[in-house]
Amino acid sequence: MKKIFILNGPNLNLLGLRQPEIYGRETLADVESQCAEIGRPLGLEIRLLQSNWEGQIVDWIHEARNVAAGIIINPAALTHTSVAVLDALNAFEGPVFEVHISNVHKRESFRHHSYVSLRADGVIAGFGIEGYGLALRRMGTLVNG
Ligand code: CA2
């Protein structure tokens, strides 16, 4: 089984608990179980992590360098602010996919720019939590050759 990190940034621990009109009613635990199911037949073992701390996200990206074949990341607000997350991703050699639950391009203009997109091999926005599974399927295609 190849390991794929699914990293989630600030406030995504509230997924399913607040603002369902924007982010839906499913929780991060639902994302984890759906991705585990999608990943299994593809030979992908997922490790889903969430932190409200930028430095923790950077540390997990560094850890991924040694153990993960790919990274799926929803950096949340760090998408629009963090050169540190971009720099860490630039030091990771495998595929990186950026996922947003909401369609950031339909929202405030400050959400239209992403530092992470400068590194991402693919970007999914506005597909709800299904976006994680879609990214994982593509990851399977890439890492299994
Ligand atoms: O659409 C996305 O996935 C975002 O990455 C979510 C971020 C936002 O800053 C990005 O612009 C787009 C916000 C995550 C906050 O998540 C919450 C979930 C439920 C309730 C409150 C916050």
mmCIF file of C-alpha atoms and ligand atoms in Angstrom:
data_model
loop_
_atom_site.group_PDB
_atom_site.id
_atom_site.type_symbol
_atom_site.label_atom_id
_atom_site.label_comp_id
_atom_site.label_asym_id
_atom_site.label_seq_id
_atom_site.Cartn_x
_atom_site.Cartn_y
_atom_site.Cartn_z
ATOM 1 C CA MET A 1 0.000 0.000 0.000
ATOM 2 C CA LYS A 2 1.315 3.450 -0.905
ATOM 3 C CA LYS A 3 0.719 6.134 1.701
ATOM 4 C CA ILE A 4 -1.089 9.387 0.813
ATOM 5 C CA PHE A 5 -1.251 12.276 3.270
ATOM 6 C CA ILE A 6 -4.530 14.244 3.279
ATOM 7 C CA LEU A 7 -3.735 17.484 5.100
ATOM 8 C CA ASN A 8 -6.335 19.972 6.316
ATOM 9 C CA GLY A 9 -5.746 23.485 7.577
ATOM 10 C CA PRO A 10 -7.317 25.859 10.093
ATOM 11 C CA ASN A 11 -10.952 25.524 11.173
ATOM 12 C CA LEU A 12 -11.648 22.407 9.104
ATOM 13 C CA ASN A 13 -12.156 20.562 12.399
ATOM 14 C CA LEU A 14 -15.516 22.415 12.379
ATOM 15 C CA LEU A 15 -16.576 20.768 9.119
ATOM 16 C CA GLY A 16 -20.174 19.571 9.368
ATOM 17 C CA LEU A 17 -20.703 21.409 12.635
ATOM 18 C CA ARG A 18 -21.010 25.040 11.417
ATOM 19 C CA GLN A 19 -21.906 26.888 8.165
ATOM 20 C CA PRO A 20 -23.486 23.834 6.424
ATOM 21 C CA GLU A 21 -24.772 26.153 3.660
ATOM 22 C CA ILE A 22 -21.148 26.640 2.532
ATOM 23 C CA TYR A 23 -19.332 23.483 3.635
ATOM 24 C CA GLY A 24 -22.109 20.852 3.866
ATOM 25 C CA ARG A 25 -23.141 18.583 6.727
ATOM 26 C CA GLU A 26 -20.451 15.939 6.526
ATOM 27 C CA THR A 27 -17.558 15.946 8.974
ATOM 28 C CA LEU A 28 -13.824 15.399 8.552
ATOM 29 C CA ALA A 29 -14.388 11.893 9.976
ATOM 30 C CA ASP A 30 -16.748 11.291 7.013
ATOM 31 C CA VAL A 31 -14.030 12.527 4.618
ATOM 32 C CA GLU A 32 -11.601 10.092 6.266
ATOM 33 C CA SER A 33 -13.887 7.059 5.989
ATOM 34 C CA GLN A 34 -14.888 7.865 2.372
ATOM 35 C CA CYS A 35 -11.247 8.310 1.340
ATOM 36 C CA ALA A 36 -10.158 5.120 3.135
ATOM 37 C CA GLU A 37 -12.814 3.224 1.156
ATOM 38 C CA ILE A 38 -11.871 4.826 -2.180
ATOM 39 C CA GLY A 39 -8.153 4.336 -1.526
ATOM 40 C CA ARG A 40 -8.231 0.648 -0.519
ATOM 41 C CA PRO A 41 -8.902 -0.898 -3.969
ATOM 42 C CA LEU A 42 -6.397 1.567 -5.472
ATOM 43 C CA GLY A 43 -3.663 0.336 -3.118
ATOM 44 C CA LEU A 44 -3.571 3.681 -1.322
ATOM 45 C CA GLU A 45 -3.442 3.953 2.453
ATOM 46 C CA ILE A 46 -4.581 7.385 3.599
ATOM 47 C CA ARG A 47 -3.451 9.370 6.601
ATOM 48 C CA LEU A 48 -5.843 12.281 7.188
ATOM 49 C CA LEU A 49 -4.584 15.060 9.445
ATOM 50 C CA GLN A 50 -5.947 18.462 10.494
ATOM 51 C CA SER A 51 -4.328 21.325 12.346
ATOM 52 C CA ASN A 52 -5.137 24.928 13.140
ATOM 53 C CA TRP A 53 -1.384 25.682 13.256
ATOM 54 C CA GLU A 54 0.598 26.641 10.159
ATOM 55 C CA GLY A 55 3.862 25.204 11.551
ATOM 56 C CA GLN A 56 2.220 21.835 12.183
ATOM 57 C CA ILE A 57 1.075 21.673 8.549
ATOM 58 C CA VAL A 58 4.650 22.522 7.457
ATOM 59 C CA ASP A 59 6.035 19.754 9.732
ATOM 60 C CA TRP A 60 3.616 17.181 8.289
ATOM 61 C CA ILE A 61 4.645 18.134 4.742
ATOM 62 C CA HIS A 62 8.281 17.565 5.773
ATOM 63 C CA GLU A 63 7.343 14.183 7.272
ATOM 64 C CA ALA A 64 5.553 13.283 4.021
ATOM 65 C CA ARG A 65 8.914 13.623 2.191
ATOM 66 C CA ASN A 66 10.054 10.388 3.857
ATOM 67 C CA VAL A 67 6.874 8.318 3.910
ATOM 68 C CA ALA A 68 4.209 9.504 1.446
ATOM 69 C CA ALA A 69 3.829 8.927 -2.301
ATOM 70 C CA GLY A 70 1.568 11.993 -2.636
ATOM 71 C CA ILE A 71 -0.165 14.815 -0.784
ATOM 72 C CA ILE A 72 -3.753 16.002 -0.998
ATOM 73 C CA ILE A 73 -4.100 19.290 0.826
ATOM 74 C CA ASN A 74 -6.938 21.601 1.746
ATOM 75 C CA PRO A 75 -4.870 24.393 3.275
ATOM 76 C CA ALA A 76 -8.067 26.329 4.190
ATOM 77 C CA ALA A 77 -7.224 30.003 4.891
ATOM 78 C CA LEU A 78 -3.479 29.237 4.596
ATOM 79 C CA THR A 79 -4.157 28.803 0.867
ATOM 80 C CA HIS A 80 -4.383 32.566 0.529
ATOM 81 C CA THR A 81 -1.624 33.590 2.946
ATOM 82 C CA SER A 82 1.095 31.014 3.420
ATOM 83 C CA VAL A 83 4.418 31.166 1.616
ATOM 84 C CA ALA A 84 5.664 28.735 4.312
ATOM 85 C CA VAL A 85 3.229 26.032 3.179
ATOM 86 C CA LEU A 86 4.169 26.702 -0.470
ATOM 87 C CA ASP A 87 7.896 26.424 0.331
ATOM 88 C CA ALA A 88 7.355 23.141 2.201
ATOM 89 C CA LEU A 89 5.338 21.702 -0.707
ATOM 90 C CA ASN A 90 8.068 22.769 -3.129
ATOM 91 C CA ALA A 91 10.453 20.500 -1.180
ATOM 92 C CA PHE A 92 8.115 17.499 -1.634
ATOM 93 C CA GLU A 93 8.777 15.474 -4.778
ATOM 94 C CA GLY A 94 5.539 13.533 -5.363
ATOM 95 C CA PRO A 95 2.184 14.693 -6.743
ATOM 96 C CA VAL A 96 0.338 17.422 -4.827
ATOM 97 C CA PHE A 97 -3.374 18.122 -5.261
ATOM 98 C CA GLU A 98 -5.130 21.138 -3.772
ATOM 99 C CA VAL A 99 -8.750 20.631 -2.725
ATOM 100 C CA HIS A 100 -11.364 23.202 -1.701
ATOM 101 C CA ILE A 101 -14.801 22.143 -0.571
ATOM 102 C CA SER A 102 -16.397 25.401 -1.707
ATOM 103 C CA ASN A 103 -15.902 27.106 -5.064
ATOM 104 C CA VAL A 104 -13.412 29.728 -3.935
ATOM 105 C CA HIS A 105 -13.777 31.568 -7.267
ATOM 106 C CA LYS A 106 -17.439 32.279 -6.533
ATOM 107 C CA ARG A 107 -16.575 33.826 -3.182
ATOM 108 C CA GLU A 108 -14.706 36.925 -1.917
ATOM 109 C CA SER A 109 -11.837 38.119 -4.137
ATOM 110 C CA PHE A 110 -9.232 37.418 -1.411
ATOM 111 C CA ARG A 111 -10.031 33.697 -1.887
ATOM 112 C CA HIS A 112 -9.237 33.845 -5.612
ATOM 113 C CA HIS A 113 -5.472 33.767 -5.126
ATOM 114 C CA SER A 114 -3.720 30.626 -3.925
ATOM 115 C CA TYR A 115 -0.021 30.359 -3.057
ATOM 116 C CA VAL A 116 -0.431 26.573 -3.002
ATOM 117 C CA SER A 117 -1.631 26.534 -6.635
ATOM 118 C CA LEU A 118 1.892 27.605 -7.652
ATOM 119 C CA ARG A 119 2.951 24.062 -6.653
ATOM 120 C CA ALA A 120 -0.192 21.959 -7.024
ATOM 121 C CA ASP A 121 -0.343 19.474 -9.893
ATOM 122 C CA GLY A 122 -4.134 19.735 -9.836
ATOM 123 C CA VAL A 123 -6.808 21.836 -8.122
ATOM 124 C CA ILE A 124 -10.394 20.895 -7.267
ATOM 125 C CA ALA A 125 -12.872 23.456 -5.928
ATOM 126 C CA GLY A 126 -16.612 23.439 -5.364
ATOM 127 C CA PHE A 127 -17.283 19.686 -5.402
ATOM 128 C CA GLY A 128 -18.010 19.519 -1.676
ATOM 129 C CA ILE A 129 -16.180 16.790 0.208
ATOM 130 C CA GLU A 130 -16.368 14.599 -2.932
ATOM 131 C CA GLY A 131 -13.397 16.638 -4.135
ATOM 132 C CA TYR A 132 -11.109 14.693 -1.780
ATOM 133 C CA GLY A 133 -12.183 11.363 -3.315
ATOM 134 C CA LEU A 134 -11.775 12.716 -6.851
ATOM 135 C CA ALA A 135 -8.250 13.857 -6.026
ATOM 136 C CA LEU A 136 -7.491 10.455 -4.499
ATOM 137 C CA ARG A 137 -8.630 8.607 -7.637
ATOM 138 C CA ARG A 138 -6.323 10.763 -9.750
ATOM 139 C CA MET A 139 -3.551 10.106 -7.215
ATOM 140 C CA GLY A 140 -4.070 6.377 -7.790
ATOM 141 C CA THR A 141 -3.615 6.849 -11.541
ATOM 142 C CA LEU A 142 -0.414 8.837 -11.051
ATOM 143 C CA VAL A 143 1.349 6.832 -8.336
ATOM 144 C CA ASN A 144 0.385 3.396 -9.681
ATOM 145 C CA GLY A 145 1.597 4.388 -13.147
HETATM 146 O O1 CA2 B 1 -13.577 25.710 0.514
HETATM 147 C C1 CA2 B 1 -12.621 25.322 1.177
HETATM 148 O O2 CA2 B 1 -12.359 24.132 1.367
HETATM 149 C C2 CA2 B 1 -11.728 26.361 1.878
HETATM 150 O O3 CA2 B 1 -10.384 25.882 1.824
HETATM 151 C C3 CA2 B 1 -12.209 26.422 3.311
HETATM 152 C C4 CA2 B 1 -11.501 27.493 4.136
HETATM 153 C C5 CA2 B 1 -11.507 28.836 3.409
HETATM 154 O O4 CA2 B 1 -10.725 29.767 4.138
HETATM 155 C C6 CA2 B 1 -10.967 28.715 2.002
HETATM 156 O O5 CA2 B 1 -11.050 29.991 1.384
HETATM 157 C C7 CA2 B 1 -11.772 27.713 1.208
HETATM 158 C C8 CA2 B 1 -12.193 27.668 5.473
HETATM 159 C C9 CA2 B 1 -12.240 26.404 6.285
HETATM 160 C C10 CA2 B 1 -13.158 26.641 7.442
HETATM 161 O O6 CA2 B 1 -13.936 25.497 7.592
HETATM 162 C C11 CA2 B 1 -15.081 25.588 8.304
HETATM 163 C C12 CA2 B 1 -15.935 24.520 8.187
HETATM 164 C C13 CA2 B 1 -17.134 24.562 8.865
HETATM 165 C C14 CA2 B 1 -17.444 25.658 9.658
HETATM 166 C C15 CA2 B 1 -16.569 26.706 9.773
HETATM 167 C C16 CA2 B 1 -15.375 26.671 9.089
#
